Short mmCIF file of C-alpha atoms in Angstrom, two decimals:
data_model
loop_
_atom_site.label_atom_id
_atom_site.label_comp_id
_atom_site.label_asym_id
_atom_site.label_seq_id
_atom_site.Cartn_x
_atom_site.Cartn_y
_atom_site.Cartn_z
CA MET A 18 4.27 -10.53 -19.02
CA GLY A 19 1.97 -13.12 -17.66
CA TRP A 20 -1.65 -13.27 -16.68
CA PRO A 21 -2.64 -11.47 -13.52
CA SER A 22 -2.51 -13.59 -10.43
CA SER A 23 -6.26 -13.34 -10.01
CA ALA A 24 -6.80 -14.83 -13.45
CA ARG A 25 -4.18 -17.54 -13.00
CA SER A 26 -5.84 -18.72 -9.83
CA THR A 27 -8.85 -19.89 -11.81
CA ALA A 28 -6.77 -22.00 -14.16
CA GLY A 29 -4.38 -23.42 -11.62
CA SER A 30 -4.54 -26.45 -9.43
CA SER A 31 -6.56 -24.69 -6.73
CA PRO A 32 -10.29 -25.50 -7.13
CA ALA A 33 -12.75 -22.66 -7.73
CA SER A 34 -14.72 -21.34 -4.80
CA PRO A 35 -18.22 -22.98 -4.62
CA HIS A 36 -21.35 -20.84 -5.09
CA PRO A 37 -23.14 -19.88 -1.88
CA PRO A 38 -26.20 -22.03 -0.98
CA PRO A 39 -29.65 -20.65 -1.75
CA PRO A 40 -31.48 -18.94 1.07
CA TYR A 41 -33.51 -21.17 3.33
CA HIS A 42 -37.27 -21.28 2.94
CA GLU A 43 -39.36 -23.36 5.29
CA LYS A 44 -41.87 -24.38 2.64
CA ASN A 45 -39.10 -25.86 0.50
CA ALA A 46 -37.51 -27.84 3.32
CA THR A 47 -37.90 -31.63 3.24
CA GLU A 48 -38.61 -33.82 6.23
CA GLY A 49 -36.09 -36.18 7.74
CA LYS A 50 -32.60 -36.01 9.21
CA GLY A 51 -29.46 -35.14 7.38
CA PRO A 52 -29.14 -33.31 4.12
CA ALA A 53 -32.16 -32.54 2.04
CA SER A 54 -33.24 -35.42 -0.13
CA THR A 55 -35.33 -35.52 -3.28
CA PRO A 56 -38.93 -36.50 -2.47
CA LYS A 57 -39.97 -39.87 -3.80
CA SER A 58 -42.61 -40.08 -6.46
CA PRO A 59 -45.80 -41.77 -5.28
CA THR A 60 -46.13 -45.36 -6.40
CA GLY A 61 -49.96 -45.26 -6.64
CA PRO A 62 -52.77 -42.83 -7.31
CA THR A 63 -53.04 -39.81 -5.07
CA HIS A 64 -55.83 -40.23 -2.52
CA ILE A 65 -57.98 -37.13 -2.07
CA PRO A 66 -59.91 -37.06 1.18
CA ILE A 67 -63.65 -37.21 0.59
CA ARG A 68 -66.01 -35.56 2.99
CA ALA A 69 -69.67 -36.36 3.46
CA SER A 70 -71.60 -34.68 0.65
CA THR A 71 -74.67 -32.59 1.24
CA ASP A 72 -75.50 -32.54 -2.47
CA THR A 73 -79.19 -33.19 -3.19
CA LEU A 74 -78.63 -34.26 -6.77
CA HIS A 75 -79.44 -37.89 -6.07
CA ARG A 76 -82.18 -37.27 -3.58
CA THR A 77 -85.86 -37.47 -4.41
CA ALA A 78 -87.00 -34.07 -5.67
CA THR A 79 -89.30 -32.19 -3.34
CA LEU A 80 -92.01 -30.53 -5.41
CA PRO A 81 -93.47 -27.20 -4.34
CA PRO A 82 -96.93 -27.37 -2.84
CA PRO A 83 -99.70 -27.32 -5.46
CA PRO A 84 -101.57 -24.06 -5.96
CA PRO A 85 -104.95 -23.66 -4.29
CA PRO A 86 -107.75 -25.48 -6.13
CA GLY A 87 -109.17 -23.37 -8.90
CA SER A 88 -106.21 -20.99 -9.22
CA PHE A 89 -105.95 -21.61 -12.97
CA ALA A 90 -108.58 -22.53 -15.53
CA ALA A 91 -109.20 -22.53 -19.26
CA ILE A 92 -111.91 -21.88 -21.84
CA LEU A 93 -111.79 -23.81 -25.13
CA LEU A 94 -113.52 -22.91 -28.38
CA ASP A 95 -113.96 -26.02 -30.48
CA ASN A 96 -115.80 -27.68 -33.36
CA GLY A 97 -117.53 -24.52 -34.53
CA GLN A 98 -120.34 -24.83 -31.99
CA GLN A 99 -118.93 -25.92 -28.63
CA ILE A 100 -117.41 -24.11 -25.65
CA THR A 101 -115.63 -26.05 -22.90
CA SER A 102 -114.45 -24.85 -19.51
CA LEU A 103 -111.75 -26.62 -17.49
CA ARG A 104 -111.38 -26.18 -13.72
CA LEU A 105 -113.73 -23.25 -13.42
CA PRO A 106 -115.94 -23.34 -10.30
CA LYS A 107 -119.26 -25.02 -10.90
CA ARG A 108 -121.06 -21.93 -9.58
CA LEU A 109 -120.02 -20.12 -12.79
CA VAL A 110 -122.00 -22.51 -15.01
CA GLY A 111 -125.24 -20.57 -14.55
CA PRO A 112 -123.82 -17.08 -15.22
CA LEU A 113 -121.84 -18.34 -18.21
CA SER A 114 -124.91 -20.08 -19.65
CA ALA A 115 -126.89 -16.86 -19.33
CA ALA A 116 -124.08 -14.88 -20.97
CA ILE A 117 -123.87 -17.27 -23.92
CA THR A 118 -127.61 -17.30 -24.58
CA SER A 119 -127.80 -13.50 -24.31
CA ALA A 120 -125.21 -13.17 -27.09
CA TRP A 121 -126.42 -16.07 -29.26
CA PRO A 122 -130.13 -15.85 -30.16
CA ASP A 123 -130.35 -19.52 -31.21
CA GLY A 124 -129.56 -20.58 -27.65
CA LEU A 125 -128.03 -23.73 -26.21
CA LEU A 126 -128.49 -27.27 -27.44
CA ARG A 127 -126.80 -28.88 -24.45
CA CYS A 128 -125.11 -27.86 -21.20
CA ALA A 129 -123.51 -30.66 -19.20
CA ALA A 130 -120.41 -31.85 -17.39
CA SER A 131 -117.66 -32.94 -19.75
CA PRO A 132 -116.00 -36.38 -19.64
CA VAL A 133 -112.92 -34.70 -18.16
CA GLN A 134 -113.11 -34.15 -14.41
CA GLY A 135 -113.60 -30.48 -13.61
CA GLY A 136 -114.84 -29.68 -17.10
CA TRP A 137 -118.12 -28.33 -18.42
CA GLU A 138 -119.46 -28.17 -21.98
CA TRP A 139 -121.86 -25.85 -23.75
CA GLU A 140 -123.06 -26.97 -27.17
CA LEU A 141 -124.79 -24.18 -29.06
CA ASN A 142 -127.55 -24.44 -31.63
CA GLY A 143 -126.33 -23.80 -35.16
CA TRP A 144 -122.79 -22.73 -36.02
CA PRO A 145 -122.04 -19.60 -33.98
CA PHE A 146 -118.31 -19.54 -34.67
CA VAL A 147 -118.92 -19.35 -38.39
CA GLN A 148 -120.72 -16.05 -37.77
CA HIS A 149 -118.16 -13.27 -37.62
CA VAL A 150 -119.87 -10.70 -35.41
CA GLU A 151 -121.98 -13.02 -33.24
CA SER A 152 -119.03 -15.24 -32.32
CA ARG A 153 -117.09 -12.22 -31.03
CA ARG A 154 -120.10 -11.08 -29.03
CA ILE A 155 -120.30 -14.48 -27.36
CA MET A 156 -116.69 -14.02 -26.24
CA PHE A 157 -117.37 -10.47 -25.01
CA ALA A 158 -120.16 -11.80 -22.79
CA ILE A 159 -118.08 -14.72 -21.48
CA LEU A 160 -115.08 -12.52 -20.66
CA GLN A 161 -117.27 -10.00 -18.87
CA VAL A 162 -118.65 -12.71 -16.57
CA LEU A 163 -115.18 -14.17 -15.96
CA TYR A 164 -113.63 -10.84 -14.99
CA ALA A 165 -116.58 -9.99 -12.77
CA ALA A 166 -115.95 -13.28 -10.96
CA GLY A 167 -112.22 -12.60 -10.61
CA TRP A 168 -110.86 -14.66 -13.51
CA ALA A 169 -108.34 -12.76 -15.66
CA VAL A 170 -106.83 -13.86 -18.96
CA GLN A 171 -103.20 -14.95 -18.72
CA CYS A 172 -102.72 -15.85 -22.38
CA SER A 173 -104.46 -17.53 -25.29
CA ASN A 174 -103.16 -20.00 -27.82
CA ASN A 175 -104.40 -22.46 -30.39
CA ILE A 176 -103.07 -25.66 -28.84
CA ASN A 177 -104.98 -27.95 -31.20
CA LYS A 178 -103.89 -27.62 -34.83
CA HIS A 179 -106.99 -29.32 -36.25
CA HIS A 180 -108.65 -27.19 -38.93
CA MET A 181 -111.86 -26.88 -36.88
CA ALA A 182 -110.10 -25.97 -33.62
CA LYS A 183 -109.88 -22.41 -32.38
CA GLY A 184 -108.24 -20.68 -29.44
CA THR A 185 -107.77 -21.78 -25.84
CA ILE A 186 -107.95 -19.03 -23.21
CA PHE A 187 -105.93 -19.58 -20.02
CA LEU A 188 -107.21 -17.85 -16.88
CA LYS A 189 -105.97 -17.09 -13.38
CA ALA A 190 -108.06 -16.35 -10.31
CA GLY A 191 -107.69 -12.86 -8.86
CA GLU A 192 -109.69 -9.82 -7.82
CA PRO A 193 -113.12 -9.30 -9.39
CA CYS A 194 -113.44 -6.25 -11.62
CA GLY A 195 -115.96 -4.78 -14.01
CA LYS A 196 -114.94 -4.67 -17.65
CA THR A 197 -116.78 -3.88 -20.86
CA PHE A 198 -115.33 -5.73 -23.82
CA PHE A 199 -115.19 -4.91 -27.51
CA GLY A 200 -112.95 -6.06 -30.32
CA ILE A 201 -111.03 -5.45 -33.50
CA SER A 202 -111.13 -8.26 -36.05
CA PHE A 203 -109.30 -8.69 -39.33
CA PHE A 204 -111.36 -9.96 -42.24
CA LYS A 205 -110.05 -11.33 -45.51
CA GLU A 206 -106.93 -9.62 -46.83
CA ASP A 207 -108.07 -6.00 -46.78
CA ARG A 208 -110.69 -5.32 -44.08
CA ILE A 209 -110.69 -4.42 -40.43
CA ARG A 210 -113.75 -4.34 -38.17
CA LEU A 211 -114.51 -2.63 -34.89
CA ILE A 212 -117.22 -4.55 -33.04
CA ASP A 213 -119.34 -3.14 -30.20
CA ALA A 214 -117.17 -0.14 -29.32
CA PRO A 215 -118.74 1.30 -26.14
CA THR A 216 -118.42 4.98 -27.14
CA ALA A 217 -118.94 7.07 -30.25
CA GLU A 218 -115.52 8.62 -29.66
CA LEU A 219 -113.88 5.21 -30.08
CA ARG A 220 -115.69 4.61 -33.35
CA ALA A 221 -114.79 8.03 -34.74
CA THR A 222 -111.15 7.62 -33.70
CA PHE A 223 -110.96 4.17 -35.29
CA ILE A 224 -112.31 5.41 -38.63
CA ALA A 225 -110.11 8.53 -38.63
CA ILE A 226 -106.93 6.53 -38.08
CA ALA A 227 -107.91 3.85 -40.60
CA LYS A 228 -108.36 6.54 -43.24
CA THR A 229 -104.69 7.51 -42.88
CA TRP A 230 -103.75 4.33 -44.79
CA HIS A 231 -101.27 5.52 -47.43
CA LYS A 232 -103.21 3.86 -50.27
CA GLY A 233 -106.56 5.12 -49.06
CA VAL A 234 -109.74 3.20 -48.19
CA GLN A 235 -112.53 1.93 -50.40
CA GLU A 236 -115.21 2.18 -47.72
CA ALA A 237 -115.66 2.99 -44.05
CA LYS A 238 -119.15 2.38 -42.73
CA GLU A 239 -121.30 0.57 -40.20
CA LYS A 240 -121.64 -2.83 -41.85
CA TRP A 241 -124.07 -4.17 -39.26
CA ALA A 242 -125.48 -2.69 -36.08
CA GLY A 243 -122.53 -2.12 -33.77
CA CYS A 244 -119.94 -3.22 -36.35
CA VAL A 245 -117.86 -0.65 -38.24
CA GLN A 246 -115.91 -1.99 -41.23
CA VAL A 247 -113.05 -0.30 -43.08
CA LYS A 248 -111.96 -1.73 -46.42
CA PHE A 249 -108.42 -0.72 -47.36
CA ARG A 250 -107.04 -0.33 -50.84
CA GLY A 251 -104.50 -3.04 -51.55
CA THR A 252 -104.05 -6.21 -49.50
CA PRO A 253 -102.34 -5.11 -46.26
CA PHE A 254 -103.08 -8.39 -44.44
CA TYR A 255 -101.90 -10.61 -47.29
CA THR A 256 -98.88 -8.99 -48.86
CA ASN A 257 -95.24 -9.81 -49.47
CA ASP A 258 -94.27 -6.15 -49.65
CA HIS A 259 -92.20 -5.43 -46.54
CA MET A 260 -92.89 -1.72 -46.74
CA GLU A 261 -96.64 -2.32 -46.80
CA GLN A 262 -96.34 -4.80 -43.93
CA ASP A 263 -94.60 -2.15 -41.85
CA MET A 264 -97.13 0.53 -42.80
CA ILE A 265 -100.15 -1.49 -41.63
CA ARG A 266 -98.39 -2.27 -38.36
CA MET A 267 -97.73 1.42 -37.84
CA LEU A 268 -101.42 2.11 -38.38
CA LEU A 269 -102.36 -0.54 -35.80
CA LEU A 270 -99.90 1.01 -33.34
CA ASP A 271 -101.67 4.33 -33.85
CA ILE A 272 -105.02 2.69 -33.05
CA MET A 273 -103.66 1.07 -29.89
CA THR A 274 -102.11 4.36 -28.78
CA ALA A 275 -105.36 6.26 -29.32
CA PHE A 276 -107.47 3.63 -27.53
CA ASP A 277 -105.04 3.65 -24.60
CA ALA A 278 -105.35 7.43 -24.34
CA LEU A 279 -109.15 7.05 -24.27
CA GLY A 280 -108.92 4.61 -21.33
CA PHE A 281 -109.07 1.22 -23.06
CA GLU A 282 -106.46 -1.53 -23.15
CA LEU A 283 -105.77 -4.65 -25.19
CA VAL A 284 -106.61 -7.62 -22.94
CA THR A 285 -105.89 -10.61 -25.18
CA CYS A 286 -105.82 -11.91 -28.75
CA ILE A 287 -107.82 -15.02 -29.66
CA GLU A 288 -107.80 -17.03 -32.87
CA MET A 289 -111.37 -17.10 -34.13
CA ALA A 290 -111.21 -17.85 -37.85
CA ASP A 291 -114.70 -17.86 -39.34
CA PHE A 292 -114.33 -20.75 -41.76
CA VAL A 293 -112.43 -24.00 -42.11
CA ARG A 294 -108.95 -22.80 -42.94
CA HIS A 295 -105.32 -23.76 -42.98
CA GLU A 296 -103.08 -22.79 -40.09
CA GLY A 297 -102.35 -19.08 -39.84
CA THR A 298 -104.45 -17.87 -42.79
CA GLN A 299 -106.42 -15.35 -40.72
CA PRO A 300 -105.14 -13.01 -37.99
CA GLU A 301 -106.38 -13.21 -34.43
CA THR A 302 -109.13 -11.04 -32.99
CA TRP A 303 -108.06 -8.34 -30.54
CA PHE A 304 -110.14 -8.00 -27.37
CA PHE A 305 -110.13 -4.60 -25.67
CA ALA A 306 -111.69 -3.46 -22.39
CA ASN A 307 -111.76 -0.43 -20.12
CA LYS A 308 -108.60 0.04 -18.06
CA ASN A 309 -110.20 1.11 -14.76
CA ARG A 310 -110.63 -2.07 -12.75
CA GLN A 311 -113.78 -1.40 -10.74
CA ARG A 312 -114.85 -4.03 -8.25
CA GLU A 313 -118.15 -5.71 -8.99
CA GLY A 314 -119.74 -5.95 -5.55
CA SER A 315 -123.05 -7.48 -6.55
CA VAL A 316 -121.51 -9.94 -8.99
CA ARG A 317 -118.78 -10.81 -6.49
CA SER A 318 -121.32 -11.76 -3.85
CA SER A 319 -123.53 -13.78 -6.19
CA ILE A 320 -120.85 -15.50 -8.24
CA CYS A 321 -117.71 -15.74 -6.12
CA HIS A 322 -119.46 -16.66 -2.88
CA GLY A 323 -122.50 -18.34 -4.35
CA SER A 324 -123.06 -22.07 -4.30
#
């Protein structure tokens, strides 16, 4: 028996049938006449067409128009006895001078334009920023005038790290409003003070919350007229104990919550250390004010539109 004829045909002299050509696709077809040929490799770099660019990377930058004159300003507390304003309208010099002298009994030593264009300086008699309560009252009076004239605090920071430098308050022009300021200050490592609270309810609330300190308090009394001081047991403002750090923060949150419910808000925090000190050795003072922003018509007309 031999192989089937179909199998013998593949091994015989007759050549095998060729495979059918692949189907035609237009995108695979090559140009030119005759059978398809292998495309030649380019002999040089491929040239990519470049169109005119509209990119502004290499053009001169067009800066936005500057803000209106007097849109931003600053108040500097410096050298223990000097206050400087930058870019505040000159018409505010009089009201600010009156505010400073009303809060500082020793008065002004000098009030004049500063060497910097758009600046003004007030040099006070004595050393007001060494006095804990009086220095805060000076700031209350200044902030009240600024808000009545339409200047609101944007932020505050101690830009200058010199040991005698204090905070810089950055302001933005806006709508005038009437605000009554008071503050909470932190003294030494264990005391907190409420200065010039406008209502008896605020004072009572402050003392009641302070007395919830888990270690108790040593005293809670009116230290000076208008200044309530609470002395905690332990050293909550100078401790390495993480639990105690968290506990004092929780107490401060309770105070802020209660003040907010009574209609008062935290406006800003300003570094006002009382003595020559190293960086960061004393917490900032918190400045509160009433939340209702009432327009000051009389002050607006005399300060904002005055000469």
